[in-house]
PDB file of C-alpha atoms and ligand atoms in Angstrom:
ATOM      1  CA  MET A   3     209.615 -71.894  -3.284  1.00  0.00           C
ATOM      2  CA  ASN A   4     207.451 -68.774  -3.187  1.00  0.00           C
ATOM      3  CA  SER A   5     203.991 -69.812  -4.470  1.00  0.00           C
ATOM      4  CA  ASP A   6     200.376 -69.543  -3.343  1.00  0.00           C
ATOM      5  CA  SER A   7     199.543 -72.869  -4.929  1.00  0.00           C
ATOM      6  CA  ASP A   8     200.693 -76.371  -4.206  1.00  0.00           C
ATOM      7  CA  LEU A   9     200.175 -77.211  -7.861  1.00  0.00           C
ATOM      8  CA  GLN A  10     203.314 -77.067  -9.911  1.00  0.00           C
ATOM      9  CA  ILE A  11     203.540 -77.781 -13.599  1.00  0.00           C
ATOM     10  CA  ALA A  12     206.567 -79.778 -14.456  1.00  0.00           C
ATOM     11  CA  GLY A  13     207.708 -79.926 -18.048  1.00  0.00           C
ATOM     12  CA  ASP A  14     206.153 -78.526 -21.205  1.00  0.00           C
ATOM     13  CA  LEU A  15     202.523 -77.453 -20.822  1.00  0.00           C
ATOM     14  CA  LEU A  16     201.852 -78.260 -24.490  1.00  0.00           C
ATOM     15  CA  GLU A  17     202.637 -81.920 -23.862  1.00  0.00           C
ATOM     16  CA  VAL A  18     199.436 -82.549 -21.897  1.00  0.00           C
ATOM     17  CA  GLN A  19     197.066 -83.028 -24.852  1.00  0.00           C
ATOM     18  CA  HIS A  20     196.299 -86.529 -23.647  1.00  0.00           C
ATOM     19  CA  LEU A  21     194.776 -85.034 -20.498  1.00  0.00           C
ATOM     20  CA  LEU A  22     192.262 -82.960 -22.446  1.00  0.00           C
ATOM     21  CA  ARG A  23     188.739 -84.210 -22.998  1.00  0.00           C
ATOM     22  CA  PRO A  24     188.408 -85.543 -26.564  1.00  0.00           C
ATOM     23  CA  ALA A  25     186.010 -83.751 -28.911  1.00  0.00           C
ATOM     24  CA  ARG A  26     182.549 -85.307 -28.889  1.00  0.00           C
ATOM     25  CA  GLU A  27     181.898 -87.586 -31.838  1.00  0.00           C
ATOM     26  CA  HIS A  28     178.219 -86.620 -32.011  1.00  0.00           C
ATOM     27  CA  PRO A  29     176.378 -83.418 -31.141  1.00  0.00           C
ATOM     28  CA  ALA A  30     174.687 -83.355 -27.751  1.00  0.00           C
ATOM     29  CA  THR A  31     173.303 -79.823 -27.473  1.00  0.00           C
ATOM     30  CA  VAL A  32     171.033 -77.625 -29.583  1.00  0.00           C
ATOM     31  CA  ALA A  33     174.021 -75.445 -30.437  1.00  0.00           C
ATOM     32  CA  GLU A  34     176.035 -78.472 -31.533  1.00  0.00           C
ATOM     33  CA  PHE A  35     173.217 -79.742 -33.757  1.00  0.00           C
ATOM     34  CA  ALA A  36     172.848 -76.275 -35.281  1.00  0.00           C
ATOM     35  CA  GLY A  37     176.620 -76.227 -35.744  1.00  0.00           C
ATOM     36  CA  LEU A  38     176.548 -79.607 -37.484  1.00  0.00           C
ATOM     37  CA  ALA A  39     173.874 -78.311 -39.864  1.00  0.00           C
ATOM     38  CA  ARG A  40     175.941 -75.183 -40.485  1.00  0.00           C
ATOM     39  CA  SER A  41     179.070 -77.196 -41.247  1.00  0.00           C
ATOM     40  CA  ILE A  42     177.179 -79.381 -43.748  1.00  0.00           C
ATOM     41  CA  ALA A  43     175.582 -76.274 -45.300  1.00  0.00           C
ATOM     42  CA  ASP A  44     178.989 -74.672 -45.747  1.00  0.00           C
ATOM     43  CA  ASP A  45     180.357 -77.725 -47.592  1.00  0.00           C
ATOM     44  CA  ARG A  46     178.330 -77.710 -50.822  1.00  0.00           C
ATOM     45  CA  SER A  47     180.256 -80.681 -52.208  1.00  0.00           C
ATOM     46  CA  ARG A  48     178.628 -82.740 -49.460  1.00  0.00           C
ATOM     47  CA  TRP A  49     175.067 -82.147 -50.594  1.00  0.00           C
ATOM     48  CA  ALA A  50     174.720 -80.187 -53.858  1.00  0.00           C
ATOM     49  CA  PRO A  51     175.604 -83.125 -56.187  1.00  0.00           C
ATOM     50  CA  LEU A  52     172.882 -85.235 -54.533  1.00  0.00           C
ATOM     51  CA  VAL A  53     169.984 -82.819 -54.941  1.00  0.00           C
ATOM     52  CA  GLN A  54     167.185 -83.767 -57.296  1.00  0.00           C
ATOM     53  CA  TYR A  55     163.937 -81.971 -58.081  1.00  0.00           C
ATOM     54  CA  ASP A  56     160.661 -83.784 -58.547  1.00  0.00           C
ATOM     55  CA  ALA A  57     157.671 -81.960 -59.964  1.00  0.00           C
ATOM     56  CA  THR A  58     155.235 -84.567 -58.653  1.00  0.00           C
ATOM     57  CA  THR A  59     156.308 -84.719 -55.016  1.00  0.00           C
ATOM     58  CA  ARG A  60     158.792 -83.210 -52.620  1.00  0.00           C
ATOM     59  CA  TRP A  61     162.122 -84.944 -53.044  1.00  0.00           C
ATOM     60  CA  TYR A  62     163.990 -86.079 -49.925  1.00  0.00           C
ATOM     61  CA  HIS A  63     167.116 -88.068 -49.212  1.00  0.00           C
ATOM     62  CA  ARG A  64     168.552 -89.280 -45.909  1.00  0.00           C
ATOM     63  CA  LEU A  65     172.043 -87.839 -45.915  1.00  0.00           C
ATOM     64  CA  LEU A  66     173.161 -89.364 -42.613  1.00  0.00           C
ATOM     65  CA  SER A  67     171.784 -91.843 -40.121  1.00  0.00           C
ATOM     66  CA  LEU A  68     173.764 -91.669 -36.915  1.00  0.00           C
ATOM     67  CA  PRO A  69     173.214 -92.854 -33.342  1.00  0.00           C
ATOM     68  CA  GLY A  70     170.146 -91.012 -32.136  1.00  0.00           C
ATOM     69  CA  TYR A  71     169.665 -88.638 -35.047  1.00  0.00           C
ATOM     70  CA  ASP A  72     169.112 -88.406 -38.799  1.00  0.00           C
ATOM     71  CA  VAL A  73     170.041 -85.760 -41.348  1.00  0.00           C
ATOM     72  CA  TRP A  74     167.741 -85.282 -44.341  1.00  0.00           C
ATOM     73  CA  LEU A  75     168.169 -83.322 -47.537  1.00  0.00           C
ATOM     74  CA  LEU A  76     164.978 -81.970 -49.145  1.00  0.00           C
ATOM     75  CA  SER A  77     164.246 -80.080 -52.336  1.00  0.00           C
ATOM     76  CA  TRP A  78     161.246 -77.859 -53.002  1.00  0.00           C
ATOM     77  CA  ILE A  79     160.190 -76.618 -56.395  1.00  0.00           C
ATOM     78  CA  PRO A  80     158.017 -73.473 -56.424  1.00  0.00           C
ATOM     79  CA  GLY A  81     154.638 -74.195 -54.897  1.00  0.00           C
ATOM     80  CA  GLN A  82     155.619 -77.378 -53.079  1.00  0.00           C
ATOM     81  CA  GLY A  83     154.891 -77.510 -49.370  1.00  0.00           C
ATOM     82  CA  SER A  84     154.854 -79.860 -46.418  1.00  0.00           C
ATOM     83  CA  GLY A  85     151.345 -79.322 -45.159  1.00  0.00           C
ATOM     84  CA  LEU A  86     150.851 -78.489 -41.498  1.00  0.00           C
ATOM     85  CA  HIS A  87     152.568 -81.102 -39.339  1.00  0.00           C
ATOM     86  CA  ASP A  88     154.583 -81.740 -36.213  1.00  0.00           C
ATOM     87  CA  HIS A  89     157.499 -84.102 -35.713  1.00  0.00           C
ATOM     88  CA  GLY A  90     156.212 -86.491 -33.059  1.00  0.00           C
ATOM     89  CA  PRO A  91     158.804 -86.940 -30.315  1.00  0.00           C
ATOM     90  CA  SER A  92     161.634 -85.455 -32.363  1.00  0.00           C
ATOM     91  CA  SER A  93     163.353 -82.121 -31.975  1.00  0.00           C
ATOM     92  CA  GLY A  94     164.783 -80.621 -35.107  1.00  0.00           C
ATOM     93  CA  VAL A  95     166.971 -78.106 -36.841  1.00  0.00           C
ATOM     94  CA  LEU A  96     165.845 -76.819 -40.243  1.00  0.00           C
ATOM     95  CA  THR A  97     168.488 -75.042 -42.328  1.00  0.00           C
ATOM     96  CA  VAL A  98     167.845 -73.484 -45.731  1.00  0.00           C
ATOM     97  CA  LEU A  99     170.715 -74.395 -48.036  1.00  0.00           C
ATOM     98  CA  ASP A 100     169.558 -72.719 -51.236  1.00  0.00           C
ATOM     99  CA  GLY A 101     166.636 -70.537 -52.241  1.00  0.00           C
ATOM    100  CA  GLU A 102     163.910 -69.320 -49.948  1.00  0.00           C
ATOM    101  CA  LEU A 103     161.221 -71.070 -47.925  1.00  0.00           C
ATOM    102  CA  THR A 104     158.247 -69.761 -45.984  1.00  0.00           C
ATOM    103  CA  GLU A 105     157.367 -71.211 -42.589  1.00  0.00           C
ATOM    104  CA  ARG A 106     153.792 -70.835 -41.357  1.00  0.00           C
ATOM    105  CA  THR A 107     152.729 -71.482 -37.779  1.00  0.00           C
ATOM    106  CA  ASP A 108     149.765 -70.480 -35.645  1.00  0.00           C
ATOM    107  CA  ARG A 109     151.812 -67.391 -34.716  1.00  0.00           C
ATOM    108  CA  GLY A 110     152.294 -66.139 -38.249  1.00  0.00           C
ATOM    109  CA  LYS A 111     154.699 -66.675 -41.086  1.00  0.00           C
ATOM    110  CA  ARG A 112     158.351 -65.996 -41.686  1.00  0.00           C
ATOM    111  CA  THR A 113     160.536 -66.054 -44.733  1.00  0.00           C
ATOM    112  CA  LEU A 114     163.642 -68.202 -44.447  1.00  0.00           C
ATOM    113  CA  GLY A 115     166.418 -67.236 -46.822  1.00  0.00           C
ATOM    114  CA  SER A 116     169.521 -69.219 -47.626  1.00  0.00           C
ATOM    115  CA  GLY A 117     171.428 -69.889 -44.400  1.00  0.00           C
ATOM    116  CA  ALA A 118     168.424 -69.339 -42.125  1.00  0.00           C
ATOM    117  CA  GLN A 119     167.961 -71.874 -39.343  1.00  0.00           C
ATOM    118  CA  ARG A 120     164.955 -72.837 -37.236  1.00  0.00           C
ATOM    119  CA  VAL A 121     165.258 -74.999 -34.155  1.00  0.00           C
ATOM    120  CA  PHE A 122     162.171 -76.676 -32.758  1.00  0.00           C
ATOM    121  CA  ALA A 123     161.139 -78.919 -29.882  1.00  0.00           C
ATOM    122  CA  PRO A 124     158.881 -81.983 -29.912  1.00  0.00           C
ATOM    123  CA  GLY A 125     155.289 -81.064 -30.705  1.00  0.00           C
ATOM    124  CA  TYR A 126     156.163 -77.911 -32.651  1.00  0.00           C
ATOM    125  CA  ALA A 127     153.732 -77.584 -35.560  1.00  0.00           C
ATOM    126  CA  HIS A 128     154.506 -75.761 -38.766  1.00  0.00           C
ATOM    127  CA  GLU A 129     153.981 -75.765 -42.485  1.00  0.00           C
ATOM    128  CA  VAL A 130     156.899 -75.136 -44.819  1.00  0.00           C
ATOM    129  CA  VAL A 131     156.245 -73.947 -48.358  1.00  0.00           C
ATOM    130  CA  ASN A 132     158.290 -72.735 -51.268  1.00  0.00           C
ATOM    131  CA  ASP A 133     156.363 -69.572 -52.087  1.00  0.00           C
ATOM    132  CA  SER A 134     159.171 -68.249 -54.259  1.00  0.00           C
ATOM    133  CA  LEU A 135     159.709 -68.574 -57.991  1.00  0.00           C
ATOM    134  CA  GLU A 136     162.983 -70.504 -57.651  1.00  0.00           C
ATOM    135  CA  PRO A 137     163.718 -74.020 -56.350  1.00  0.00           C
ATOM    136  CA  ALA A 138     164.893 -74.356 -52.756  1.00  0.00           C
ATOM    137  CA  VAL A 139     166.955 -76.908 -50.839  1.00  0.00           C
ATOM    138  CA  SER A 140     166.880 -77.509 -47.099  1.00  0.00           C
ATOM    139  CA  LEU A 141     168.637 -79.656 -44.515  1.00  0.00           C
ATOM    140  CA  HIS A 142     166.751 -81.196 -41.592  1.00  0.00           C
ATOM    141  CA  ILE A 143     168.258 -82.817 -38.517  1.00  0.00           C
ATOM    142  CA  TYR A 144     165.899 -84.778 -36.270  1.00  0.00           C
ATOM    143  CA  TYR A 145     166.770 -85.939 -32.767  1.00  0.00           C
ATOM    144  CA  PRO A 146     165.749 -88.646 -32.199  1.00  0.00           C
ATOM    145  CA  GLY A 147     165.385 -89.697 -35.820  1.00  0.00           C
ATOM    146  CA  LEU A 148     162.001 -88.856 -37.303  1.00  0.00           C
ATOM    147  CA  THR A 149     159.613 -91.754 -36.824  1.00  0.00           C
ATOM    148  CA  ASP A 150     156.313 -89.908 -36.932  1.00  0.00           C
ATOM    149  CA  MET A 151     155.141 -86.763 -38.715  1.00  0.00           C
ATOM    150  CA  PRO A 152     151.491 -86.253 -37.759  1.00  0.00           C
ATOM    151  CA  MET A 153     149.585 -84.026 -40.159  1.00  0.00           C
ATOM    152  CA  HIS A 154     147.323 -81.338 -38.712  1.00  0.00           C
ATOM    153  CA  ALA A 155     144.198 -79.651 -39.984  1.00  0.00           C
ATOM    154  CA  ALA A 156     145.005 -76.621 -42.097  1.00  0.00           C
ATOM    155  CA  GLN A 157     143.634 -73.883 -39.820  1.00  0.00           C
ATOM    156  CA  CYS A 158     147.181 -72.634 -39.262  1.00  0.00           C
ATOM    157  CA  ALA A 159     147.634 -71.570 -42.859  1.00  0.00           C
ATOM    158  CA  ALA A 160     144.396 -69.646 -42.768  1.00  0.00           C
ATOM    159  CA  ALA A 161     145.410 -67.938 -39.507  1.00  0.00           C
ATOM    160  CA  ALA A 162     148.796 -67.039 -40.964  1.00  0.00           C
ATOM    161  CA  ALA A 163     147.153 -65.453 -43.974  1.00  0.00           C
ATOM    162  CA  THR A 164     145.449 -62.946 -41.687  1.00  0.00           C
ATOM    163  CA  VAL A 165     148.670 -61.962 -39.882  1.00  0.00           C
TER     164      VAL A 165
HETATM  165 FE1  FE2 B   4     158.736 -79.936 -40.233  1.00  0.00          FE
END
């Protein structure tokens, strides 16, 4: 036989599926967590029927609780905000599902339209506000699950206002 390799494939190459690594059941990278959020965002039937709006407080609902991470659904009527906070030891992915939110940090502010995503590491501090005139809905994945959300003094909002 005339070959540079000792490896020979015998039989049908498409019959080796059992040798392939199975797809991971749970995300394990930032990109995979962002992808999970994107796939939930794209499937409105998975979240839209659950959304409620509460004029007295921000409404939230734990959509999924899985090994090592949680997925939360939040609604924001105009004017509602989180206050300046971090997420303790958790990393997170914030995805805007509907409407528009504003994120303020000590580096300024940014408008997050529907479909926008923000990924953050433990210790990242921000304030999220619905500054628009329409309700907004967002999806939040925390890894590990959110156990602590320390509130910060509000100097960040004042700094952002000058940017
Ligand atoms: Fe947050």
